[in-house]
GROMACS .gro file of C-alpha atoms in nm:
model
  433
    1VAL     CA    1  -0.766  -1.296   2.655
    2ASN     CA    2  -1.017  -1.065   2.419
    3SER     CA    3  -1.372  -1.009   2.451
    4MET     CA    4  -1.658  -0.822   2.355
    5GLU     CA    5  -2.006  -0.716   2.485
    6ILE     CA    6  -2.289  -0.638   2.280
    7HIS     CA    7  -2.643  -0.545   2.394
    8CYS     CA    8  -2.906  -0.773   2.316
    9SER     CA    9  -3.154  -0.563   2.156
   10ASP     CA   10  -2.895  -0.491   1.886
   11VAL     CA   11  -2.896  -0.863   1.790
   12ILE     CA   12  -3.247  -0.928   1.822
   13GLN     CA   13  -3.391  -0.632   1.613
   14ARG     CA   14  -3.173  -0.785   1.331
   15ASN     CA   15  -3.405  -1.077   1.276
   16ILE     CA   16  -3.730  -1.077   1.513
   17LYS     CA   17  -3.910  -1.388   1.385
   18GLY     CA   18  -3.593  -1.582   1.311
   19THR     CA   19  -3.235  -1.678   1.462
   20SER     CA   20  -2.954  -1.425   1.473
   21ALA     CA   21  -2.594  -1.508   1.557
   22VAL     CA   22  -2.311  -1.316   1.691
   23ALA     CA   23  -1.962  -1.380   1.540
   24PHE     CA   24  -1.608  -1.260   1.740
   25VAL     CA   25  -1.299  -1.395   1.595
   26SER     CA   26  -0.954  -1.325   1.719
   27TYR     CA   27  -0.664  -1.345   1.482
   28SER     CA   28  -0.330  -1.452   1.608
   29SER     CA   29  -0.114  -1.316   1.306
   30LEU     CA   30  -0.305  -1.110   1.089
   31GLY     CA   31  -0.132  -0.806   1.261
   32ASN     CA   32   0.181  -0.902   1.112
   33ILE     CA   33   0.045  -0.805   0.762
   34ILE     CA   34  -0.216  -0.499   0.869
   35ASN     CA   35   0.033  -0.361   1.127
   36ALA     CA   36   0.068  -0.024   1.255
   37SER     CA   37   0.236   0.111   0.933
   38PHE     CA   38  -0.131   0.137   0.798
   39PHE     CA   39  -0.231   0.398   1.059
   40GLU     CA   40  -0.387   0.699   0.857
   41GLU     CA   41  -0.287   0.928   1.183
   42MET     CA   42   0.057   0.825   1.241
   43ASN     CA   43   0.275   1.094   1.363
   44GLU     CA   44   0.652   1.127   1.241
   45LYS     CA   45   0.765   1.197   1.606
   46ASP     CA   46   0.596   0.889   1.764
   47GLN     CA   47   0.671   0.506   1.704
   48VAL     CA   48   0.337   0.352   1.689
   49TYR     CA   49   0.306  -0.020   1.707
   50LEU     CA   50   0.010  -0.301   1.701
   51ASN     CA   51  -0.032  -0.423   2.063
   52SER     CA   52  -0.312  -0.643   2.043
   53GLN     CA   53  -0.465  -0.926   1.821
   54VAL     CA   54  -0.691  -0.797   1.558
   55VAL     CA   55  -1.052  -0.923   1.622
   56SER     CA   56  -1.356  -0.921   1.386
   57ALA     CA   57  -1.730  -0.891   1.508
   58ALA     CA   58  -2.034  -0.948   1.308
   59ILE     CA   59  -2.420  -1.011   1.328
   60GLU     CA   60  -2.590  -1.249   1.098
   61PRO     CA   61  -2.814  -1.135   0.935
   62LYS     CA   62  -2.649  -0.839   0.817
   63LYS     CA   63  -2.860  -0.487   0.829
   64ASN     CA   64  -2.753  -0.128   0.744
   65THR     CA   65  -2.909  -0.011   1.081
   66PRO     CA   66  -2.671   0.133   1.344
   67LEU     CA   67  -2.614  -0.012   1.670
   68SER     CA   68  -2.842   0.116   1.948
   69GLN     CA   69  -2.549   0.102   2.186
   70PRO     CA   70  -2.192   0.110   2.115
   71VAL     CA   71  -2.017  -0.235   2.147
   72ILE     CA   72  -1.783  -0.292   2.426
   73LEU     CA   73  -1.442  -0.453   2.337
   74ASN     CA   74  -1.159  -0.579   2.573
   75PHE     CA   75  -0.827  -0.619   2.449
   76GLN     CA   76  -0.549  -0.812   2.611
   77HIS     CA   77  -0.188  -0.630   2.543
   78MET     CA   78   0.089  -0.873   2.361
   79GLU     CA   79   0.348  -0.680   2.537
   80VAL     CA   80   0.432  -0.405   2.787
   81LYS     CA   81   0.670  -0.135   2.683
   82PRO     CA   82   0.768   0.156   2.907
   83GLY     CA   83   0.717   0.517   2.754
   84VAL     CA   84   0.383   0.473   2.608
   85LYS     CA   85   0.269   0.807   2.518
   86LYS     CA   86  -0.077   0.732   2.362
   87THR     CA   87  -0.326   0.458   2.310
   88PHE     CA   88  -0.550   0.409   1.999
   89CYS     CA   89  -0.873   0.205   1.951
   90VAL     CA   90  -0.917   0.153   1.569
   91TYR     CA   91  -1.090  -0.043   1.308
   92TRP     CA   92  -0.971  -0.131   0.985
   93LYS     CA   93  -1.146   0.076   0.719
   94ASP     CA   94  -1.159  -0.026   0.345
   95THR     CA   95  -1.019   0.245   0.091
   96LYS     CA   96  -0.925   0.246  -0.285
   97GLU     CA   97  -0.554   0.195  -0.188
   98GLY     CA   98  -0.673  -0.105  -0.010
   99GLY     CA   99  -0.737  -0.026   0.339
  100ARG     CA  100  -0.621   0.191   0.675
  101TRP     CA  101  -0.638   0.172   1.064
  102SER     CA  102  -0.917   0.460   1.145
  103LYS     CA  103  -1.009   0.595   1.469
  104ASP     CA  104  -1.360   0.681   1.308
  105GLY     CA  105  -1.653   0.540   1.548
  106CYS     CA  106  -1.407   0.417   1.816
  107ALA     CA  107  -1.327   0.548   2.145
  108LEU     CA  108  -1.092   0.454   2.442
  109LYS     CA  109  -1.283   0.369   2.756
  110GLN     CA  110  -0.995   0.248   2.983
  111ALA     CA  111  -0.677   0.130   2.964
  112ASN     CA  112  -0.376  -0.011   3.173
  113LYS     CA  113  -0.067  -0.204   3.140
  114THR     CA  114  -0.202  -0.518   3.037
  115HIS     CA  115  -0.544  -0.445   2.893
  116THR     CA  116  -0.750  -0.170   2.694
  117ILE     CA  117  -1.105  -0.126   2.660
  118CYS     CA  118  -1.259   0.016   2.350
  119SER     CA  119  -1.607   0.093   2.233
  120SER     CA  120  -1.725   0.123   1.874
  121THR     CA  121  -2.048   0.273   1.726
  122HIS     CA  122  -2.011  -0.018   1.448
  123LEU     CA  123  -1.904  -0.366   1.367
  124SER     CA  124  -1.570  -0.443   1.194
  125SER     CA  125  -1.224  -0.563   1.248
  126PHE     CA  126  -1.042  -0.407   1.552
  127ALA     CA  127  -0.714  -0.364   1.713
  128VAL     CA  128  -0.530  -0.141   1.964
  129LEU     CA  129  -0.242   0.056   1.870
  130MET     CA  130   0.009   0.236   2.113
  131ALA     CA  131   0.248   0.510   2.036
  132LEU     CA  132   0.591   0.568   2.223
  133HIS     CA  133   0.767   0.872   2.300
  134GLY     CA  134   0.939   0.975   1.977
  135GLN     CA  135   1.314   1.074   2.016
  136GLU     CA  136   1.371   1.471   1.997
  137GLU     CA  137   1.626   1.596   1.749
  138ASP     CA  138   1.962   1.621   1.878
  139PRO     CA  139   2.112   1.946   1.728
  140ALA     CA  140   2.472   1.882   1.800
  141LEU     CA  141   2.405   1.525   1.623
  142THR     CA  142   2.265   1.691   1.332
  143VAL     CA  143   2.581   1.931   1.310
  144ILE     CA  144   2.798   1.612   1.342
  145THR     CA  145   2.610   1.412   1.087
  146TYR     CA  146   2.630   1.713   0.798
  147VAL     CA  147   2.974   1.829   0.880
  148GLY     CA  148   3.070   1.462   0.899
  149LEU     CA  149   2.915   1.328   0.600
  150SER     CA  150   3.026   1.620   0.398
  151LEU     CA  151   3.393   1.552   0.466
  152SER     CA  152   3.334   1.195   0.398
  153LEU     CA  153   3.174   1.292   0.046
  154LEU     CA  154   3.484   1.528  -0.009
  155CYS     CA  155   3.739   1.262   0.076
  156LEU     CA  156   3.549   0.966  -0.141
  157LEU     CA  157   3.528   1.198  -0.439
  158LEU     CA  158   3.916   1.262  -0.398
  159ALA     CA  159   4.003   0.911  -0.361
  160ALA     CA  160   3.777   0.810  -0.659
  161LEU     CA  161   3.978   1.059  -0.893
  162THR     CA  162   4.285   0.939  -0.759
  163PHE     CA  163   4.199   0.582  -0.864
  164LEU     CA  164   4.120   0.667  -1.188
  165LEU     CA  165   4.381   0.936  -1.291
  166CYS     CA  166   4.681   0.771  -1.121
  167LYS     CA  167   4.839   0.548  -1.376
  168ALA     CA  168   5.107   0.413  -1.124
  169ILE     CA  169   4.842   0.222  -0.915
  170GLN     CA  170   4.612   0.097  -1.197
  171ASN     CA  171   4.535  -0.253  -1.122
  172THR     CA  172   4.276  -0.491  -0.997
  173SER     CA  173   4.274  -0.388  -0.644
  174THR     CA  174   4.231  -0.022  -0.748
  175SER     CA  175   3.946  -0.094  -0.955
  176LEU     CA  176   3.768  -0.268  -0.638
  177HIS     CA  177   3.850   0.052  -0.437
  178LEU     CA  178   3.699   0.255  -0.697
  179GLN     CA  179   3.382   0.091  -0.721
  180LEU     CA  180   3.356   0.078  -0.337
  181SER     CA  181   3.435   0.454  -0.329
  182LEU     CA  182   3.163   0.518  -0.556
  183CYS     CA  183   2.866   0.322  -0.402
  184LEU     CA  184   2.994   0.486  -0.067
  185PHE     CA  185   2.970   0.830  -0.249
  186LEU     CA  186   2.643   0.800  -0.372
  187ALA     CA  187   2.490   0.608  -0.057
  188HIS     CA  188   2.611   0.924   0.151
  189LEU     CA  189   2.500   1.166  -0.080
  190LEU     CA  190   2.158   1.033  -0.107
  191PHE     CA  191   2.150   0.963   0.298
  192LEU     CA  192   2.272   1.334   0.321
  193THR     CA  193   1.998   1.500   0.112
  194ALA     CA  194   1.695   1.267   0.107
  195ILE     CA  195   1.689   1.063   0.433
  196ASP     CA  196   1.389   1.266   0.566
  197ARG     CA  197   1.219   1.315   0.245
  198THR     CA  198   0.905   1.153   0.373
  199GLU     CA  199   0.626   1.361   0.255
  200ASN     CA  200   0.567   1.133  -0.054
  201LYS     CA  201   0.568   0.794   0.054
  202VAL     CA  202   0.629   0.662  -0.301
  203LEU     CA  203   0.935   0.854  -0.328
  204CYS     CA  204   1.046   0.771   0.011
  205ALA     CA  205   1.014   0.419  -0.035
  206ILE     CA  206   1.220   0.463  -0.382
  207ILE     CA  207   1.508   0.630  -0.151
  208ALA     CA  208   1.482   0.355   0.096
  209GLY     CA  209   1.519   0.097  -0.155
  210ALA     CA  210   1.815   0.316  -0.336
  211LEU     CA  211   2.001   0.353   0.010
  212HIS     CA  212   1.949  -0.047   0.066
  213TYR     CA  213   2.096  -0.114  -0.254
  214LEU     CA  214   2.403   0.119  -0.246
  215TYR     CA  215   2.504   0.020   0.120
  216LEU     CA  216   2.456  -0.336   0.008
  217ALA     CA  217   2.670  -0.288  -0.266
  218SER     CA  218   2.942  -0.136  -0.067
  219PHE     CA  219   2.975  -0.417   0.165
  220THR     CA  220   2.945  -0.653  -0.151
  221TRP     CA  221   3.247  -0.492  -0.327
  222MET     CA  222   3.424  -0.531   0.037
  223LEU     CA  223   3.368  -0.913  -0.002
  224LEU     CA  224   3.522  -0.917  -0.373
  225GLU     CA  225   3.846  -0.713  -0.222
  226GLY     CA  226   3.874  -1.001   0.041
  227LEU     CA  227   3.833  -1.249  -0.221
  228HIS     CA  228   4.100  -1.070  -0.447
  229LEU     CA  229   4.361  -1.065  -0.163
  230PHE     CA  230   4.259  -1.451  -0.042
  231LEU     CA  231   4.324  -1.544  -0.417
  232THR     CA  232   4.643  -1.321  -0.458
  233ALA     CA  233   4.791  -1.473  -0.139
  234ARG     CA  234   4.712  -1.834  -0.252
  235ASN     CA  235   4.855  -1.795  -0.587
  236LEU     CA  236   5.205  -1.634  -0.450
  237THR     CA  237   5.348  -1.992  -0.415
  238VAL     CA  238   5.254  -2.072  -0.780
  239VAL     CA  239   5.339  -1.718  -0.954
  240ASN     CA  240   4.973  -1.736  -1.143
  241TYR     CA  241   4.866  -1.354  -1.124
  242SER     CA  242   4.701  -1.362  -1.468
  243SER     CA  243   4.428  -1.627  -1.362
  244ILE     CA  244   4.323  -1.400  -1.072
  245ASN     CA  245   4.296  -1.101  -1.282
  246ARG     CA  246   4.084  -1.288  -1.562
  247LEU     CA  247   3.862  -1.456  -1.276
  248MET     CA  248   3.808  -1.102  -1.100
  249LYS     CA  249   3.736  -0.932  -1.412
  250TRP     CA  250   3.458  -1.185  -1.493
  251LEU     CA  251   3.327  -1.153  -1.129
  252MET     CA  252   3.357  -0.792  -1.037
  253PHE     CA  253   3.061  -0.635  -1.199
  254PRO     CA  254   2.789  -0.911  -1.190
  255VAL     CA  255   2.857  -0.992  -0.828
  256GLY     CA  256   2.947  -0.619  -0.708
  257TYR     CA  257   2.609  -0.483  -0.838
  258GLY     CA  258   2.404  -0.788  -0.957
  259VAL     CA  259   2.388  -0.961  -0.607
  260PRO     CA  260   2.261  -0.649  -0.424
  261ALA     CA  261   1.997  -0.574  -0.700
  262VAL     CA  262   1.870  -0.931  -0.649
  263ILE     CA  263   1.831  -0.920  -0.258
  264VAL     CA  264   1.679  -0.565  -0.309
  265ALA     CA  265   1.427  -0.704  -0.583
  266ILE     CA  266   1.345  -0.986  -0.358
  267SER     CA  267   1.284  -0.764  -0.037
  268ALA     CA  268   1.089  -0.500  -0.234
  269ALA     CA  269   0.866  -0.770  -0.435
  270SER     CA  270   0.793  -0.950  -0.107
  271ARG     CA  271   0.713  -0.642   0.141
  272PRO     CA  272   0.720  -0.331  -0.039
  273HIS     CA  273   0.530  -0.152   0.213
  274LEU     CA  274   0.814  -0.205   0.488
  275TYR     CA  275   1.048   0.057   0.241
  276GLY     CA  276   1.003   0.377   0.413
  277THR     CA  277   0.933   0.477   0.792
  278PRO     CA  278   0.715   0.794   0.916
  279ASP     CA  279   1.044   0.962   0.996
  280ARG     CA  280   1.296   0.839   0.765
  281CYS     CA  281   1.330   0.668   0.421
  282TRP     CA  282   1.490   0.361   0.541
  283LEU     CA  283   1.382  -0.018   0.604
  284HIS     CA  284   1.097  -0.062   0.879
  285LEU     CA  285   1.191  -0.238   1.194
  286ASP     CA  286   0.869  -0.428   1.192
  287GLN     CA  287   0.865  -0.772   1.134
  288LYS     CA  288   1.264  -0.784   1.150
  289PHE     CA  289   1.263  -0.634   0.810
  290ILE     CA  290   1.581  -0.490   0.859
  291TRP     CA  291   1.764  -0.800   0.835
  292ALA     CA  292   1.691  -0.771   0.475
  293PHE     CA  293   2.024  -0.561   0.486
  294LEU     CA  294   2.167  -0.684   0.817
  295GLY     CA  295   2.174  -1.044   0.747
  296PRO     CA  296   2.380  -1.009   0.416
  297VAL     CA  297   2.612  -0.753   0.596
  298CYS     CA  298   2.675  -1.000   0.860
  299ALA     CA  299   2.736  -1.280   0.634
  300ILE     CA  300   3.004  -1.072   0.430
  301ILE     CA  301   3.191  -0.974   0.750
  302CYS     CA  302   3.191  -1.304   0.870
  303VAL     CA  303   3.343  -1.440   0.508
  304ASN     CA  304   3.595  -1.156   0.490
  305PHE     CA  305   3.718  -1.229   0.803
  306VAL     CA  306   3.767  -1.580   0.732
  307PHE     CA  307   3.945  -1.462   0.402
  308PHE     CA  308   4.172  -1.247   0.614
  309VAL     CA  309   4.265  -1.506   0.869
  310MET     CA  310   4.356  -1.725   0.566
  311VAL     CA  311   4.573  -1.479   0.403
  312PHE     CA  312   4.774  -1.430   0.715
  313TRP     CA  313   4.789  -1.793   0.772
  314ILE     CA  314   4.927  -1.844   0.427
  315LEU     CA  315   5.182  -1.562   0.447
  316LYS     CA  316   5.307  -1.696   0.762
  317ARG     CA  317   5.315  -2.068   0.706
  318LYS     CA  318   5.358  -2.109   0.344
  319LEU     CA  319   5.596  -1.854   0.261
  320SER     CA  320   5.812  -1.882   0.590
  321SER     CA  321   6.136  -2.002   0.394
  322LEU     CA  322   6.104  -1.661   0.185
  323ASN     CA  323   6.235  -1.325   0.263
  324SER     CA  324   5.970  -1.131   0.447
  325GLU     CA  325   6.059  -0.829   0.262
  326VAL     CA  326   5.993  -0.947  -0.092
  327SER     CA  327   5.782  -0.644  -0.222
  328THR     CA  328   5.500  -0.873  -0.326
  329ILE     CA  329   5.475  -1.040   0.000
  330ARG     CA  330   5.506  -0.706   0.191
  331ASN     CA  331   5.242  -0.535  -0.012
  332VAL     CA  332   4.974  -0.850   0.037
  333LYS     CA  333   5.047  -0.821   0.402
  334MET     CA  334   4.970  -0.455   0.390
  335LEU     CA  335   4.654  -0.464   0.185
  336THR     CA  336   4.523  -0.702   0.432
  337LEU     CA  337   4.599  -0.470   0.718
  338LYS     CA  338   4.431  -0.217   0.550
  339ALA     CA  339   4.121  -0.417   0.431
  340THR     CA  340   4.069  -0.549   0.770
  341ALA     CA  341   4.068  -0.232   0.940
  342GLN     CA  342   3.848  -0.102   0.650
  343LEU     CA  343   3.614  -0.414   0.738
  344PHE     CA  344   3.580  -0.280   1.103
  345ILE     CA  345   3.510   0.078   1.009
  346LEU     CA  346   3.240  -0.003   0.764
  347GLY     CA  347   3.123  -0.329   0.984
  348CYS     CA  348   3.131  -0.165   1.309
  349THR     CA  349   2.907   0.156   1.191
  350TRP     CA  350   2.594  -0.067   1.139
  351PHE     CA  351   2.645  -0.275   1.471
  352LEU     CA  352   2.639   0.064   1.662
  353GLY     CA  353   2.327   0.150   1.484
  354LEU     CA  354   2.182  -0.163   1.629
  355LEU     CA  355   2.291  -0.071   1.992
  356GLN     CA  356   2.081   0.228   1.975
  357VAL     CA  357   1.845   0.141   2.225
  358GLY     CA  358   1.795   0.201   2.596
  359PRO     CA  359   1.989   0.427   2.836
  360ALA     CA  360   2.301   0.425   2.565
  361ALA     CA  361   2.116   0.507   2.277
  362ARG     CA  362   2.262   0.850   2.267
  363VAL     CA  363   2.616   0.774   2.300
  364MET     CA  364   2.559   0.468   2.026
  365ALA     CA  365   2.409   0.739   1.803
  366TYR     CA  366   2.706   0.966   1.838
  367LEU     CA  367   2.955   0.682   1.782
  368PHE     CA  368   2.758   0.576   1.465
  369THR     CA  369   2.773   0.939   1.308
  370ILE     CA  370   3.125   0.986   1.398
  371ILE     CA  371   3.234   0.640   1.269
  372ASN     CA  372   3.005   0.670   0.974
  373SER     CA  373   3.157   1.011   0.874
  374LEU     CA  374   3.515   0.856   0.890
  375GLN     CA  375   3.473   0.583   0.623
  376GLY     CA  376   3.540   0.826   0.341
  377VAL     CA  377   3.857   0.993   0.506
  378PHE     CA  378   3.975   0.648   0.604
  379ILE     CA  379   3.973   0.514   0.234
  380PHE     CA  380   4.138   0.826   0.109
  381LEU     CA  381   4.374   0.860   0.390
  382VAL     CA  382   4.485   0.464   0.372
  383TYR     CA  383   4.489   0.419   0.013
  384CYS     CA  384   4.603   0.745  -0.120
  385LEU     CA  385   4.758   0.981   0.097
  386LEU     CA  386   4.970   0.685   0.243
  387SER     CA  387   5.053   0.520  -0.092
  388GLN     CA  388   5.451   0.596  -0.168
  389GLN     CA  389   5.291   0.574  -0.572
  390VAL     CA  390   5.047   0.824  -0.502
  391GLN     CA  391   5.270   1.070  -0.306
  392LYS     CA  392   5.504   1.028  -0.586
  393TRP     CA  393   5.222   1.121  -0.833
  394PHE     CA  394   5.092   1.403  -0.636
  395GLY     CA  395   5.451   1.551  -0.591
  396GLU     CA  396   5.480   1.503  -0.977
  397ILE     CA  397   5.168   1.728  -1.001
  398ILE     CA  398   5.267   2.000  -0.765
  399LYS     CA  399   5.606   2.006  -0.912
  400SER     CA  400   5.450   2.051  -1.277
  401LYS     CA  401   5.220   2.322  -1.169
  402SER     CA  402   5.515   2.506  -1.002
  403GLU     CA  403   5.709   2.496  -1.323
  404SER     CA  404   5.419   2.640  -1.518
  405GLU     CA  405   5.353   2.917  -1.295
  406ALA     CA  406   5.721   2.996  -1.311
  407TYR     CA  407   5.705   2.995  -1.654
  408THR     CA  408   5.392   3.217  -1.698
  409LEU     CA  409   5.577   3.472  -1.433
  410SER     CA  410   5.897   3.465  -1.666
  411SER     CA  411   5.667   3.538  -1.986
  412ARG     CA  412   5.515   3.830  -1.823
  413PHE     CA  413   5.812   3.980  -1.693
  414GLY     CA  414   5.973   3.934  -2.038
  415ALA     CA  415   5.671   4.104  -2.191
  416ASP     CA  416   5.633   4.397  -1.982
  417SER     CA  417   6.004   4.518  -1.886
  418LYS     CA  418   6.257   4.327  -2.079
  419PRO     CA  419   6.473   4.217  -1.754
  420SER     CA  420   6.780   4.033  -1.823
  421GLU     CA  421   6.781   3.669  -1.746
  422TRP     CA  422   6.946   3.694  -1.392
  423ASP     CA  423   6.669   3.942  -1.300
  424VAL     CA  424   6.409   3.698  -1.374
  425LEU     CA  425   6.561   3.410  -1.221
  426GLY     CA  426   6.653   3.612  -0.916
  427GLN     CA  427   6.281   3.698  -0.859
  428VAL     CA  428   6.150   3.353  -0.922
  429LYS     CA  429   6.407   3.235  -0.669
  430ARG     CA  430   6.297   3.501  -0.424
  431LYS     CA  431   5.909   3.402  -0.472
  432TYR     CA  432   5.971   3.005  -0.450
  433TYR     CA  433   6.278   2.962  -0.233
   0.00000   0.00000   0.00000
């Protein structure tokens, strides 16, 4: 229960001849709107949260004379959290930007696990903020992040170039892989270079919104990959590939880039102040805003899992009478296995991120960073290096380059010393064999 103590002289002096009134109001949900993110002295290293109801105090009639004695406010905590570093008594200070929590004129008198007693030299709206110990930066984790994401960026770039230039694998499935690689590349690049740019709050909010969009787009393209595999497997029995390609070409870009844009637009319009935190340009955990990202991700993972189960069921039951070595069936099986592994790699990353609490937080942070770094490597390895068509294309490039170097070497020898044909061939043979 919250309470207030005010000296009688402050009430009487307001209106000596008439009546005076004291108002003390406690709000049960106002703290969800004007929460700890509005604290003007928030430290980047600390996790500050509001741990009391917001209360307002006033005296009628109002006068500009200061209080003769500080008012005493007794707050009951909403929850008990271990590791509290500091407790702040604050009031709501109106500003040109709308308002902030400020400590001016407020003082902490006493605090325990369940209650905090504050004093104030003026009347306003008050609350109690608490700061938890911030996590220290782990140098090893920082190195793993930068090295791993740099490797992932390189692999994603090579994968995107392969999908673009290798004509032997040009199809709808490759187009989906290309868009996924591009979204992940941009997301990882932005994460690596701008995740901690918290100095400018507007810029930080824009970066958080861009990361929200790019990671959502990555999962949306994975959903389209799952849909494409399901439609391909379903139509194997009727040999109707053209309809799949027409449908996917019509759906790809509006869904792949449009649906994430709608989700981010709604999230930003409803709660723009929850984009960007004091130490990271990402979504606030307050008011469960992180579910604006995790909600769609969980839905996509569940839908894709259903798609993959149905694909395996179709291949096993509907096509059991056919030769399992038929190339089309074998390709669909392989693509489904790859997509399932890809879903696990990308989806598992964010679930590990959710588990970064309690005593296992450090272990989960390492697993999150390592698996996040493997995403680009996985895509390049599975869809490029392990593809026979891509291997053949790489071999042709290497062979063409070798022949070009041999021709250049032959021309140089011919211009310098005019050796015989057998001399040139002998030197080339010694060089390359």
